[in-house]
C-alpha cells in the first residue's frame, strides 16, 4: 500500500515525454517512459501486473495509442489507460473510451488536470484490482481480506458466494464503515465477470447534472460546455460490474432514468437519440434507511424493488465483537510498514477497551484507531490506558467536533485570558480547516476536483492543504 503507484507513459515527443515523467515523479509516482506503442505494449505484456496506470499518446510511431488501449484493456481489463490526444483527434479518443480507455485528455492540457485524472484512474484501478479474500487475513500483503469468523460474517460470505455467480441486482446495506465496498468487490471477483471491468461510482459525490453524464455519458452539444461526446460509466462497465455506491443519494429525477435503464437494459446518452444496450451487472450500496426515504418521498418505491432483488446486510461491528481482535491484528500487520514500526501485539488488557467500544464508525473507525496505536506506540507495548485515551480522545473526527465550535471558541478564549495561549486565531482556523477538509475528503472519497469545487480553492492549493493535514493519499485509503 505505501508503494508508489507505477505509471507507464507512452509518449514519443522528446520534450513532452520526459517533462511529463518529471511532473508525475514529483507527485510520488514511479514512471516508465516508452517512446513507441510497440515498446509500451511489450512492457504491458511483461509487467502489466505491476503497472497501475498507462498514459499513452494517440499518435505514435508503430502501433497507435488506440492499439495500446485495446490490447492493454483486453489483457488487463482492470488496468486503466488514459489517452492523450490533440484537439482535432478528440473523436478517436472518445471512441477509445468506449473500447476501454479510462478517459482521455486533450492537448494542450494543464498539469493539475492530468494529475487529477491520473489520481482518479489509479484509485479506480486499485479498487478494481485489489483482490478481496474472504476471511484470509494471512493474505494481507497480496490484497484485501474480509476478516471475521463471527456467525454473521460467515453468513455474509455464504450469501456472497450464492449471489456472485448470478446476474441479479444486489443491494448491500449496512452502517457506515462496515465494509460494503469490500462486499461489492468480492461479488465482482467471485463472479464470471471478474475479467471484465469493475467500475464504482459514488452517487453522493457528484451533483445531479454531473452524475447523469457520469453514468450515461453525453453527446457533443448536449448542454453548454459539452464540447465532446463523453462515454458514461454504464458503457465502460460493459460485460462487467457497475457498483453504484450511496444509491440513496441519487436525486429523484435521476432515479426515474435509472429505473428505465434497469427495465430496458439499455442507456441513452444525454442529448442522444439511440438506445445503447448494456450488459452490466449492478451492485448498489447505501447506509441510508431507504424505507424511510420512500415514506418521505425521497426515494422511488418502484426503483427500490428493482435494485434489491437480493439484499445483503453487512453487520455493524458492535454486533460481532468477537471479530475485533482478529481485525486489530490484521490492521496492525497491514499498516505497520507505512507507520515505520513493527506491528505491536496488544496485551489482553489493552485489547479489552477495543472489544468493548461502541464503534459507530465500525471497521473503518477501528482501522483508524489501530493506525493511531501504531504511530503512538513506536514499537513499544501499548497499555490499556493509552488505548482508552485514543478511544476517548478526538478519534473519529466527526460531527461531535464541529458541533462544538462555540464551545471551542469559549475554551480557547478562556485559555488566552489565562495567559495559556497566544495565537488562538490561527489555532482555531487550523482546527476548522482540518475539520472541513476531513469531512469533505470523506464525502468526496478523496476526489480532489470535487473537493476543490466545493471548497472554492484551486486544486494545487487543496493538495498542499491536504498534505499538511496528512489527508493526501492517492491509493484511496481513508485517512
Ligand atoms: N471485514 C473486514 N475485514 C477487513 N477490513 C475491513 C472489513 N470491513 C471493512 N474493512 C475495511 O474498513 C474500511 C471501510 O470499509 P468500506 O469502505 O468497505 O466500508 P463501507 O461500508 O463502504 O463504508 P461507507 O458507508 O462509509 O462507504 C476499508 O478500509 C475496508 O478495507
Ligand atoms: Mg462505501
PDB file of N, CA and C in Angstrom, residues 206-246:
ATOM      1  N   UNK A 206     -21.312  13.484  -6.555  1.00  0.00           N
ATOM      2  CA  UNK A 206     -21.486  14.366  -7.703  1.00  0.00           C
ATOM      3  C   UNK A 206     -22.862  15.028  -7.667  1.00  0.00           C
ATOM      4  N   UNK A 207     -22.919  16.295  -8.082  1.00  0.00           N
ATOM      5  CA  UNK A 207     -24.229  16.941  -8.204  1.00  0.00           C
ATOM      6  C   UNK A 207     -25.008  16.295  -9.353  1.00  0.00           C
ATOM      7  N   UNK A 208     -26.325  16.476  -9.318  1.00  0.00           N
ATOM      8  CA  UNK A 208     -27.196  15.763 -10.247  1.00  0.00           C
ATOM      9  C   UNK A 208     -26.747  15.848 -11.706  1.00  0.00           C
ATOM     10  N   UNK A 209     -26.448  17.075 -12.159  1.00  0.00           N
ATOM     11  CA  UNK A 209     -26.139  17.246 -13.582  1.00  0.00           C
ATOM     12  C   UNK A 209     -24.906  16.437 -13.970  1.00  0.00           C
ATOM     13  N   UNK A 210     -23.894  16.442 -13.106  1.00  0.00           N
ATOM     14  CA  UNK A 210     -22.667  15.709 -13.422  1.00  0.00           C
ATOM     15  C   UNK A 210     -22.858  14.213 -13.295  1.00  0.00           C
ATOM     16  N   UNK A 211     -23.640  13.822 -12.299  1.00  0.00           N
ATOM     17  CA  UNK A 211     -23.842  12.391 -12.067  1.00  0.00           C
ATOM     18  C   UNK A 211     -24.491  11.747 -13.285  1.00  0.00           C
ATOM     19  N   UNK A 212     -25.446  12.473 -13.861  1.00  0.00           N
ATOM     20  CA  UNK A 212     -26.146  11.914 -15.004  1.00  0.00           C
ATOM     21  C   UNK A 212     -25.199  11.645 -16.169  1.00  0.00           C
ATOM     22  N   UNK A 213     -24.336  12.615 -16.467  1.00  0.00           N
ATOM     23  CA  UNK A 213     -23.451  12.368 -17.605  1.00  0.00           C
ATOM     24  C   UNK A 213     -22.319  11.420 -17.222  1.00  0.00           C
ATOM     25  N   UNK A 214     -21.977  11.367 -15.951  1.00  0.00           N
ATOM     26  CA  UNK A 214     -21.001  10.374 -15.496  1.00  0.00           C
ATOM     27  C   UNK A 214     -21.533   8.958 -15.763  1.00  0.00           C
ATOM     28  N   UNK A 215     -22.797   8.758 -15.467  1.00  0.00           N
ATOM     29  CA  UNK A 215     -23.374   7.418 -15.621  1.00  0.00           C
ATOM     30  C   UNK A 215     -23.691   7.081 -17.067  1.00  0.00           C
ATOM     31  N   UNK A 216     -24.349   8.014 -17.753  1.00  0.00           N
ATOM     32  CA  UNK A 216     -24.866   7.692 -19.076  1.00  0.00           C
ATOM     33  C   UNK A 216     -24.048   8.286 -20.214  1.00  0.00           C
ATOM     34  N   UNK A 217     -23.156   9.216 -19.887  1.00  0.00           N
ATOM     35  CA  UNK A 217     -22.401   9.887 -20.942  1.00  0.00           C
ATOM     36  C   UNK A 217     -23.248  10.960 -21.606  1.00  0.00           C
ATOM     37  N   UNK A 218     -22.659  11.665 -22.544  1.00  0.00           N
ATOM     38  CA  UNK A 218     -23.439  12.658 -23.286  1.00  0.00           C
ATOM     39  C   UNK A 218     -22.904  12.806 -24.698  1.00  0.00           C
ATOM     40  N   UNK A 219     -23.750  13.337 -25.554  1.00  0.00           N
ATOM     41  CA  UNK A 219     -23.327  13.641 -26.914  1.00  0.00           C
ATOM     42  C   UNK A 219     -22.774  15.048 -26.937  1.00  0.00           C
ATOM     43  N   UNK A 220     -21.994  15.327 -27.942  1.00  0.00           N
ATOM     44  CA  UNK A 220     -21.469  16.665 -28.104  1.00  0.00           C
ATOM     45  C   UNK A 220     -22.638  17.648 -28.209  1.00  0.00           C
ATOM     46  N   UNK A 221     -22.524  18.749 -27.475  1.00  0.00           N
ATOM     47  CA  UNK A 221     -23.564  19.775 -27.541  1.00  0.00           C
ATOM     48  C   UNK A 221     -24.815  19.460 -26.739  1.00  0.00           C
ATOM     49  N   UNK A 222     -24.760  18.406 -25.936  1.00  0.00           N
ATOM     50  CA  UNK A 222     -25.935  18.042 -25.130  1.00  0.00           C
ATOM     51  C   UNK A 222     -26.301  19.153 -24.156  1.00  0.00           C
ATOM     52  N   UNK A 223     -25.297  19.865 -23.703  1.00  0.00           N
ATOM     53  CA  UNK A 223     -25.550  21.025 -22.848  1.00  0.00           C
ATOM     54  C   UNK A 223     -24.379  21.968 -23.031  1.00  0.00           C
ATOM     55  N   UNK A 224     -24.500  23.200 -22.541  1.00  0.00           N
ATOM     56  CA  UNK A 224     -23.400  24.137 -22.727  1.00  0.00           C
ATOM     57  C   UNK A 224     -22.168  23.584 -22.031  1.00  0.00           C
ATOM     58  N   UNK A 225     -21.079  23.593 -22.743  1.00  0.00           N
ATOM     59  CA  UNK A 225     -19.853  23.059 -22.158  1.00  0.00           C
ATOM     60  C   UNK A 225     -19.588  21.624 -22.596  1.00  0.00           C
ATOM     61  N   UNK A 226     -20.572  20.972 -23.212  1.00  0.00           N
ATOM     62  CA  UNK A 226     -20.346  19.606 -23.696  1.00  0.00           C
ATOM     63  C   UNK A 226     -19.686  19.672 -25.068  1.00  0.00           C
ATOM     64  N   UNK A 227     -18.380  19.913 -25.043  1.00  0.00           N
ATOM     65  CA  UNK A 227     -17.676  20.113 -26.307  1.00  0.00           C
ATOM     66  C   UNK A 227     -17.461  18.811 -27.055  1.00  0.00           C
ATOM     67  N   UNK A 228     -17.400  17.738 -26.261  1.00  0.00           N
ATOM     68  CA  UNK A 228     -17.135  16.447 -26.876  1.00  0.00           C
ATOM     69  C   UNK A 228     -18.113  15.427 -26.346  1.00  0.00           C
ATOM     70  N   UNK A 229     -18.240  14.385 -27.101  1.00  0.00           N
ATOM     71  CA  UNK A 229     -19.027  13.278 -26.597  1.00  0.00           C
ATOM     72  C   UNK A 229     -18.306  12.700 -25.378  1.00  0.00           C
ATOM     73  N   UNK A 230     -19.100  12.167 -24.457  1.00  0.00           N
ATOM     74  CA  UNK A 230     -18.496  11.511 -23.321  1.00  0.00           C
ATOM     75  C   UNK A 230     -19.152  10.153 -23.138  1.00  0.00           C
ATOM     76  N   UNK A 231     -18.335   9.145 -22.903  1.00  0.00           N
ATOM     77  CA  UNK A 231     -18.852   7.802 -22.692  1.00  0.00           C
ATOM     78  C   UNK A 231     -19.081   7.611 -21.202  1.00  0.00           C
ATOM     79  N   UNK A 232     -20.261   7.178 -20.847  1.00  0.00           N
ATOM     80  CA  UNK A 232     -20.583   7.060 -19.433  1.00  0.00           C
ATOM     81  C   UNK A 232     -20.083   5.762 -18.820  1.00  0.00           C
ATOM     82  N   UNK A 233     -20.191   5.688 -17.501  1.00  0.00           N
ATOM     83  CA  UNK A 233     -19.676   4.512 -16.788  1.00  0.00           C
ATOM     84  C   UNK A 233     -20.471   3.245 -17.113  1.00  0.00           C
ATOM     85  N   UNK A 234     -21.747   3.390 -17.417  1.00  0.00           N
ATOM     86  CA  UNK A 234     -22.521   2.205 -17.808  1.00  0.00           C
ATOM     87  C   UNK A 234     -21.877   1.528 -19.016  1.00  0.00           C
ATOM     88  N   UNK A 235     -21.558   2.334 -20.028  1.00  0.00           N
ATOM     89  CA  UNK A 235     -20.958   1.754 -21.225  1.00  0.00           C
ATOM     90  C   UNK A 235     -19.575   1.209 -20.936  1.00  0.00           C
ATOM     91  N   UNK A 236     -18.848   1.910 -20.054  1.00  0.00           N
ATOM     92  CA  UNK A 236     -17.494   1.458 -19.750  1.00  0.00           C
ATOM     93  C   UNK A 236     -17.479   0.139 -18.985  1.00  0.00           C
ATOM     94  N   UNK A 237     -18.557  -0.111 -18.262  1.00  0.00           N
ATOM     95  CA  UNK A 237     -18.598  -1.320 -17.446  1.00  0.00           C
ATOM     96  C   UNK A 237     -19.067  -2.528 -18.250  1.00  0.00           C
ATOM     97  N   UNK A 238     -19.276  -2.345 -19.547  1.00  0.00           N
ATOM     98  CA  UNK A 238     -19.809  -3.406 -20.413  1.00  0.00           C
ATOM     99  C   UNK A 238     -19.188  -4.774 -20.105  1.00  0.00           C
ATOM    100  N   UNK A 239     -20.049  -5.708 -19.857  1.00  0.00           N
ATOM    101  CA  UNK A 239     -19.596  -7.074 -19.575  1.00  0.00           C
ATOM    102  C   UNK A 239     -19.177  -7.287 -18.129  1.00  0.00           C
ATOM    103  N   UNK A 240     -19.024  -6.189 -17.398  1.00  0.00           N
ATOM    104  CA  UNK A 240     -18.538  -6.285 -16.026  1.00  0.00           C
ATOM    105  C   UNK A 240     -19.588  -5.884 -15.001  1.00  0.00           C
ATOM    106  N   UNK A 241     -19.096  -5.246 -13.946  1.00  0.00           N
ATOM    107  CA  UNK A 241     -19.969  -4.875 -12.834  1.00  0.00           C
ATOM    108  C   UNK A 241     -19.900  -3.370 -12.605  1.00  0.00           C
ATOM    109  N   UNK A 242     -21.052  -2.773 -12.429  1.00  0.00           N
ATOM    110  CA  UNK A 242     -21.093  -1.359 -12.075  1.00  0.00           C
ATOM    111  C   UNK A 242     -21.589  -1.263 -10.638  1.00  0.00           C
ATOM    112  N   UNK A 243     -20.778  -0.633  -9.801  1.00  0.00           N
ATOM    113  CA  UNK A 243     -21.113  -0.507  -8.388  1.00  0.00           C
ATOM    114  C   UNK A 243     -21.596   0.913  -8.130  1.00  0.00           C
ATOM    115  N   UNK A 244     -22.877   1.056  -7.874  1.00  0.00           N
ATOM    116  CA  UNK A 244     -23.422   2.389  -7.580  1.00  0.00           C
ATOM    117  C   UNK A 244     -23.531   2.545  -6.072  1.00  0.00           C
ATOM    118  N   UNK A 245     -22.548   3.261  -5.545  1.00  0.00           N
ATOM    119  CA  UNK A 245     -22.449   3.436  -4.100  1.00  0.00           C
ATOM    120  C   UNK A 245     -23.326   4.620  -3.685  1.00  0.00           C
ATOM    121  N   UNK A 246     -23.844   4.560  -2.477  1.00  0.00           N
ATOM    122  CA  UNK A 246     -24.715   5.620  -1.948  1.00  0.00           C
ATOM    123  C   UNK A 246     -25.901   5.867  -2.867  1.00  0.00           C
TER     124      UNK A 246
END
